Structure formats: C-alpha cells, structure tokens
mmCIF file of C-alpha atoms in Angstrom:
data_model
loop_
_atom_site.group_PDB
_atom_site.id
_atom_site.type_symbol
_atom_site.label_atom_id
_atom_site.label_comp_id
_atom_site.label_asym_id
_atom_site.label_seq_id
_atom_site.Cartn_x
_atom_site.Cartn_y
_atom_site.Cartn_z
ATOM 1 C CA MET G 1 32.054 -75.566 -65.272
ATOM 2 C CA ASN G 2 28.502 -75.863 -63.604
ATOM 3 C CA ASN G 3 26.227 -73.609 -65.440
ATOM 4 C CA ARG G 4 24.708 -72.384 -62.126
ATOM 5 C CA LEU G 5 26.682 -69.909 -60.446
ATOM 6 C CA LYS G 6 26.561 -69.015 -56.776
ATOM 7 C CA ASN G 7 24.596 -65.673 -57.509
ATOM 8 C CA GLY G 8 21.862 -67.511 -59.516
ATOM 9 C CA MET G 9 23.231 -66.580 -62.892
ATOM 10 C CA ILE G 10 23.497 -69.211 -65.664
ATOM 11 C CA ASP G 11 25.531 -69.110 -68.678
ATOM 12 C CA TRP G 12 23.496 -69.555 -71.808
ATOM 13 C CA PHE G 13 26.256 -71.028 -73.881
ATOM 14 C CA GLU G 14 26.373 -74.033 -71.514
ATOM 15 C CA ILE G 15 22.746 -74.669 -72.328
ATOM 16 C CA VAL G 16 23.286 -74.482 -75.965
ATOM 17 C CA ASP G 17 26.116 -76.829 -75.702
ATOM 18 C CA LYS G 18 24.171 -79.234 -73.476
ATOM 19 C CA THR G 19 21.356 -79.075 -76.182
ATOM 20 C CA GLY G 20 23.803 -80.277 -78.729
ATOM 21 C CA GLY G 21 24.944 -76.954 -80.276
ATOM 22 C CA GLU G 22 23.484 -74.089 -82.019
ATOM 23 C CA VAL G 23 21.511 -76.068 -84.676
ATOM 24 C CA ALA G 24 19.998 -78.501 -81.990
ATOM 25 C CA TRP G 25 19.250 -75.335 -79.964
ATOM 26 C CA VAL G 26 17.334 -73.544 -82.628
ATOM 27 C CA THR G 27 15.394 -76.410 -84.013
ATOM 28 C CA GLN G 28 14.173 -77.824 -80.605
ATOM 29 C CA PRO G 29 10.455 -77.896 -80.218
ATOM 30 C CA LYS G 30 8.872 -74.770 -78.610
ATOM 31 C CA ASN G 31 6.020 -74.561 -76.137
ATOM 32 C CA PHE G 32 5.209 -71.037 -75.638
ATOM 33 C CA PRO G 33 2.992 -70.180 -72.661
ATOM 34 C CA ARG G 34 -0.785 -70.159 -72.652
ATOM 35 C CA ARG G 35 -2.477 -66.942 -71.513
ATOM 36 C CA ASN G 36 -5.245 -67.548 -68.948
ATOM 37 C CA GLY G 37 -5.206 -71.234 -69.782
ATOM 38 C CA LYS G 38 -5.691 -70.798 -73.510
ATOM 39 C CA ARG G 39 -3.369 -71.058 -76.275
ATOM 40 C CA GLN G 40 -2.501 -67.579 -77.481
ATOM 41 C CA LYS G 41 -3.650 -67.043 -80.897
ATOM 42 C CA LEU G 42 -1.009 -65.267 -82.942
ATOM 43 C CA ARG G 43 -2.781 -62.503 -84.673
ATOM 44 C CA ASP G 44 -1.833 -61.932 -88.276
ATOM 45 C CA SER G 45 -0.429 -58.308 -89.095
ATOM 46 C CA ASN G 46 -3.292 -57.758 -91.327
ATOM 47 C CA GLU G 47 -5.844 -58.472 -88.592
ATOM 48 C CA ILE G 48 -3.985 -56.064 -86.339
ATOM 49 C CA ILE G 49 -3.926 -53.417 -88.934
ATOM 50 C CA GLU G 50 -7.661 -53.728 -89.599
ATOM 51 C CA MET G 51 -8.262 -53.484 -85.751
ATOM 52 C CA ILE G 52 -6.174 -50.248 -85.609
ATOM 53 C CA LEU G 53 -7.947 -48.739 -88.606
ATOM 54 C CA LYS G 54 -11.398 -49.219 -86.835
ATOM 55 C CA THR G 55 -10.210 -47.361 -83.825
ATOM 56 C CA GLU G 56 -12.118 -44.009 -83.007
ATOM 57 C CA SER G 57 -8.817 -42.036 -82.973
ATOM 58 C CA VAL G 58 -7.767 -43.190 -86.489
ATOM 59 C CA GLN G 59 -11.301 -42.855 -87.769
ATOM 60 C CA LYS G 60 -11.394 -39.180 -86.415
ATOM 61 C CA ILE G 61 -7.992 -38.323 -88.045
ATOM 62 C CA ILE G 62 -9.179 -39.817 -91.228
ATOM 63 C CA ARG G 63 -12.368 -37.657 -91.119
ATOM 64 C CA GLU G 64 -10.303 -34.529 -90.392
ATOM 65 C CA GLU G 65 -7.923 -35.274 -93.293
ATOM 66 C CA CYS G 66 -10.784 -36.009 -95.749
ATOM 67 C CA ALA G 67 -11.902 -32.238 -95.054
ATOM 68 C CA LYS G 68 -8.450 -30.880 -95.076
ATOM 69 C CA ARG G 69 -7.364 -32.710 -98.280
ATOM 70 C CA ASN G 70 -10.759 -32.653 -99.996
ATOM 71 C CA THR G 71 -10.464 -36.415 -100.627
ATOM 72 C CA THR G 72 -12.523 -39.564 -99.865
ATOM 73 C CA ARG G 73 -12.350 -41.901 -96.716
ATOM 74 C CA LYS G 74 -11.483 -44.738 -99.009
ATOM 75 C CA VAL G 75 -8.246 -42.940 -100.338
ATOM 76 C CA LEU G 76 -7.234 -41.967 -96.684
ATOM 77 C CA SER G 77 -8.154 -45.629 -95.402
ATOM 78 C CA ASP G 78 -6.000 -47.171 -98.147
ATOM 79 C CA GLU G 79 -3.255 -44.718 -97.524
ATOM 80 C CA SER G 80 -3.428 -45.454 -93.795
ATOM 81 C CA ARG G 81 -3.367 -49.130 -94.347
ATOM 82 C CA LEU G 82 -0.197 -48.964 -96.605
ATOM 83 C CA ILE G 83 1.472 -46.964 -93.914
ATOM 84 C CA LEU G 84 0.605 -49.421 -91.147
ATOM 85 C CA CYS G 85 1.667 -52.399 -93.481
ATOM 86 C CA SER G 86 5.187 -50.702 -94.216
ATOM 87 C CA ILE G 87 5.872 -50.552 -90.459
ATOM 88 C CA ALA G 88 4.244 -53.733 -89.195
ATOM 89 C CA HIS G 89 6.147 -56.902 -88.040
ATOM 90 C CA GLN G 90 5.487 -60.258 -89.823
ATOM 91 C CA MET G 91 6.992 -62.678 -87.415
ATOM 92 C CA GLN G 92 7.781 -66.189 -88.892
ATOM 93 C CA LEU G 93 9.276 -68.844 -86.667
ATOM 94 C CA LEU G 94 11.442 -70.308 -89.388
ATOM 95 C CA VAL G 95 13.043 -67.100 -89.964
ATOM 96 C CA ILE G 96 13.538 -66.622 -86.210
ATOM 97 C CA ARG G 97 15.101 -69.874 -85.935
ATOM 98 C CA SER G 98 17.443 -69.167 -88.979
ATOM 99 C CA VAL G 99 18.708 -65.677 -87.532
ATOM 100 C CA GLY G 100 18.809 -67.306 -84.070
ATOM 101 C CA TYR G 101 21.493 -69.802 -85.278
ATOM 102 C CA VAL G 102 23.549 -66.984 -86.911
ATOM 103 C CA LEU G 103 23.248 -64.990 -83.745
ATOM 104 C CA ALA G 104 24.203 -67.814 -81.522
ATOM 105 C CA LYS G 105 27.166 -68.339 -83.565
ATOM 106 C CA THR G 106 28.090 -64.657 -83.727
ATOM 107 C CA ILE G 107 27.582 -63.985 -80.031
ATOM 108 C CA ARG G 108 29.985 -66.794 -79.214
ATOM 109 C CA THR G 109 32.654 -65.193 -81.080
ATOM 110 C CA VAL G 110 32.095 -61.720 -79.402
ATOM 111 C CA TYR G 111 31.243 -62.741 -75.818
ATOM 112 C CA ASP G 112 32.822 -65.116 -73.375
ATOM 113 C CA GLY G 113 29.556 -65.926 -71.899
ATOM 114 C CA VAL G 114 25.805 -64.658 -71.652
ATOM 115 C CA TYR G 115 24.660 -64.955 -68.133
ATOM 116 C CA PHE G 116 21.073 -64.630 -67.027
ATOM 117 C CA ASN G 117 19.102 -65.228 -63.904
ATOM 118 C CA ASP G 118 16.933 -68.260 -64.575
ATOM 119 C CA GLU G 119 14.736 -67.742 -61.530
ATOM 120 C CA GLN G 120 13.721 -64.421 -62.773
ATOM 121 C CA LEU G 121 13.065 -65.494 -66.259
ATOM 122 C CA LEU G 122 10.927 -68.340 -65.035
ATOM 123 C CA ARG G 123 8.926 -65.749 -62.902
ATOM 124 C CA ILE G 124 8.488 -63.545 -66.121
ATOM 125 C CA ARG G 125 7.241 -66.723 -68.030
ATOM 126 C CA GLU G 126 4.542 -67.197 -65.307
ATOM 127 C CA TYR G 127 3.650 -63.574 -65.487
ATOM 128 C CA SER G 128 3.308 -63.783 -69.317
ATOM 129 C CA LYS G 129 0.498 -66.277 -68.902
ATOM 130 C CA ASN G 130 -1.749 -63.791 -67.670
ATOM 131 C CA ASP G 131 -0.549 -60.394 -68.829
ATOM 132 C CA PRO G 132 1.531 -59.094 -71.703
ATOM 133 C CA VAL G 133 5.297 -58.315 -70.781
ATOM 134 C CA ILE G 134 7.274 -55.347 -71.953
ATOM 135 C CA PHE G 135 11.107 -55.703 -72.028
ATOM 136 C CA LEU G 136 12.790 -52.144 -72.247
ATOM 137 C CA PRO G 137 16.362 -52.727 -73.571
ATOM 138 C CA THR G 138 18.605 -49.761 -72.907
ATOM 139 C CA HIS G 139 21.739 -50.467 -74.762
ATOM 140 C CA ARG G 140 22.210 -48.681 -78.032
ATOM 141 C CA SER G 141 24.249 -51.387 -79.749
ATOM 142 C CA TYR G 142 21.059 -53.574 -80.286
ATOM 143 C CA MET G 143 22.652 -56.600 -78.706
ATOM 144 C CA ASP G 144 20.492 -56.276 -75.705
ATOM 145 C CA PHE G 145 17.254 -56.919 -77.797
ATOM 146 C CA LEU G 146 18.816 -59.528 -79.646
ATOM 147 C CA ILE G 147 19.992 -61.414 -76.571
ATOM 148 C CA ILE G 148 16.493 -60.714 -74.783
ATOM 149 C CA SER G 149 14.966 -62.441 -77.895
ATOM 150 C CA LEU G 150 17.265 -65.448 -77.717
ATOM 151 C CA LEU G 151 16.455 -65.724 -74.084
ATOM 152 C CA CYS G 152 12.829 -65.571 -74.593
ATOM 153 C CA PHE G 153 13.172 -68.217 -77.165
ATOM 154 C CA ASN G 154 15.382 -70.334 -74.693
ATOM 155 C CA HIS G 155 12.675 -70.027 -71.993
ATOM 156 C CA ASN G 156 9.546 -70.365 -74.150
ATOM 157 C CA LEU G 157 8.636 -66.865 -73.420
ATOM 158 C CA PRO G 158 6.281 -65.174 -76.134
ATOM 159 C CA LEU G 159 8.727 -63.596 -78.625
ATOM 160 C CA PRO G 160 8.951 -60.096 -78.382
ATOM 161 C CA ALA G 161 7.875 -57.605 -80.981
ATOM 162 C CA ILE G 162 10.738 -55.130 -81.275
ATOM 163 C CA ALA G 163 10.602 -51.419 -81.914
ATOM 164 C CA THR G 164 13.216 -50.707 -84.802
ATOM 165 C CA GLY G 165 14.357 -47.504 -86.098
ATOM 166 C CA MET G 166 12.892 -46.899 -89.904
ATOM 167 C CA ASP G 167 16.383 -46.329 -91.205
ATOM 168 C CA PHE G 168 16.700 -50.130 -91.117
ATOM 169 C CA MET G 169 14.007 -50.475 -93.818
ATOM 170 C CA ALA G 170 16.259 -49.019 -96.371
ATOM 171 C CA SER G 171 18.010 -52.217 -96.523
ATOM 172 C CA LYS G 172 15.583 -54.458 -98.333
ATOM 173 C CA PHE G 173 17.299 -57.771 -97.035
ATOM 174 C CA LEU G 174 18.126 -56.531 -93.453
ATOM 175 C CA GLY G 175 14.678 -54.737 -93.009
ATOM 176 C CA GLU G 176 12.602 -57.758 -94.205
ATOM 177 C CA THR G 177 14.771 -60.124 -92.077
ATOM 178 C CA LEU G 178 14.092 -57.918 -88.916
ATOM 179 C CA ARG G 179 10.579 -57.660 -89.786
ATOM 180 C CA ARG G 180 10.054 -61.567 -89.937
ATOM 181 C CA CYS G 181 12.011 -61.652 -86.610
ATOM 182 C CA GLY G 182 9.420 -59.394 -84.837
ATOM 183 C CA SER G 183 10.626 -55.842 -85.769
ATOM 184 C CA PHE G 184 8.060 -53.183 -86.235
ATOM 185 C CA PHE G 185 9.420 -49.753 -87.551
ATOM 186 C CA MET G 186 9.323 -46.373 -86.043
ATOM 187 C CA LYS G 187 10.751 -42.940 -86.723
ATOM 188 C CA ARG G 188 13.601 -42.316 -84.311
ATOM 189 C CA GLN G 189 12.661 -38.578 -83.985
ATOM 190 C CA PHE G 190 9.323 -36.954 -84.357
ATOM 191 C CA GLY G 191 8.523 -33.532 -85.545
ATOM 192 C CA LYS G 192 11.732 -32.981 -87.724
#
C-alpha cells in the first residue's frame, strides 16, 4: 500500500517499516530544527529552575512567606528549589529512544495504523524554527501525547515537554522514566 493516501494522510507504520523496523527507526540520527538560524541550546533543568527562582513573582512570594513563617530567604529559596526539582523534566534522548522503541512495538499491537498529515507537520516544523510550538492533546488515555511525541521525533520537531499528573510520581520507575522523556509534573486539581 502506498503510504500517502489521497487525503494527504500518511501511515506512520509504513515509515517505520521502510526505515527497517522499530530499532532502526528509534536509532536513526536526529536533526532537530534550529531556531532563528541557530542551534537551540537545550537548557538544563537546573538552569531553568534558577531562572524561575530569580523571577520577581517568585522573589515576592519568598519575601511574603519569610514574614509569615518567620524564617530566612535561604530556607525558603532552598524549599522552592526542591519543589521545582521534584516537578521538572530531565529529558534524555537515550531514554526517549528506548521508550520510543517500546511504544512503537506496543502501538502496533493496539492500532491498525497511525495516520498523520505530513504537510501539516512539515509546516509546524517550519514554524518551530522561529517560535515555540504548543500541542494541546485532548484524549484522556495519554495515547495522544505519546503519539504526538513519536511524530515529533519522526519529523525532527523539537520534542515536547509534557504536563503530567503528579500521581505518576508515586511510581518511582514510571515517574522517572516519564521525567526523562520530557514530562514535568503538575497537580491535577488546585485548591483541594
């Protein structure tokens, strides 16, 4: 079957097969786009955390909490740093490739095909050279963000950071695997 359908959709399974299978697909060299003509420097989680801690809004809250709790700025800065470290992603391409292999195998057993619009993904890739792109998956099964991540990997799009419920952190193995695949953790509900 030709992988390009008349409505512009392509079956991702055929791309994986043409590459030589799941192992060949996940180990192929990647060439993620440059932003504004420059190679994007991947910022380390610690660098992002320090940048957040220096923002005026965080500093204001730390000052207010110092007064409320009668403690030092250092204590609250350290506490804030620990909170940010616990929720931050630590994306690692080797882990992404390993999980990508397992996902590719699993998705094949669950679905008959994964179809996407190649032209639209190429347009998104062009946009990502100048601006950050935000994907808003809506399916509650988590398959949508997993498949979006695989398609980004396939199309050399910047790999997405993924908002993940904090309940996944309870499982050390799953939580750390998701963290290394780009998950950052959030409460599902606030104020309860």
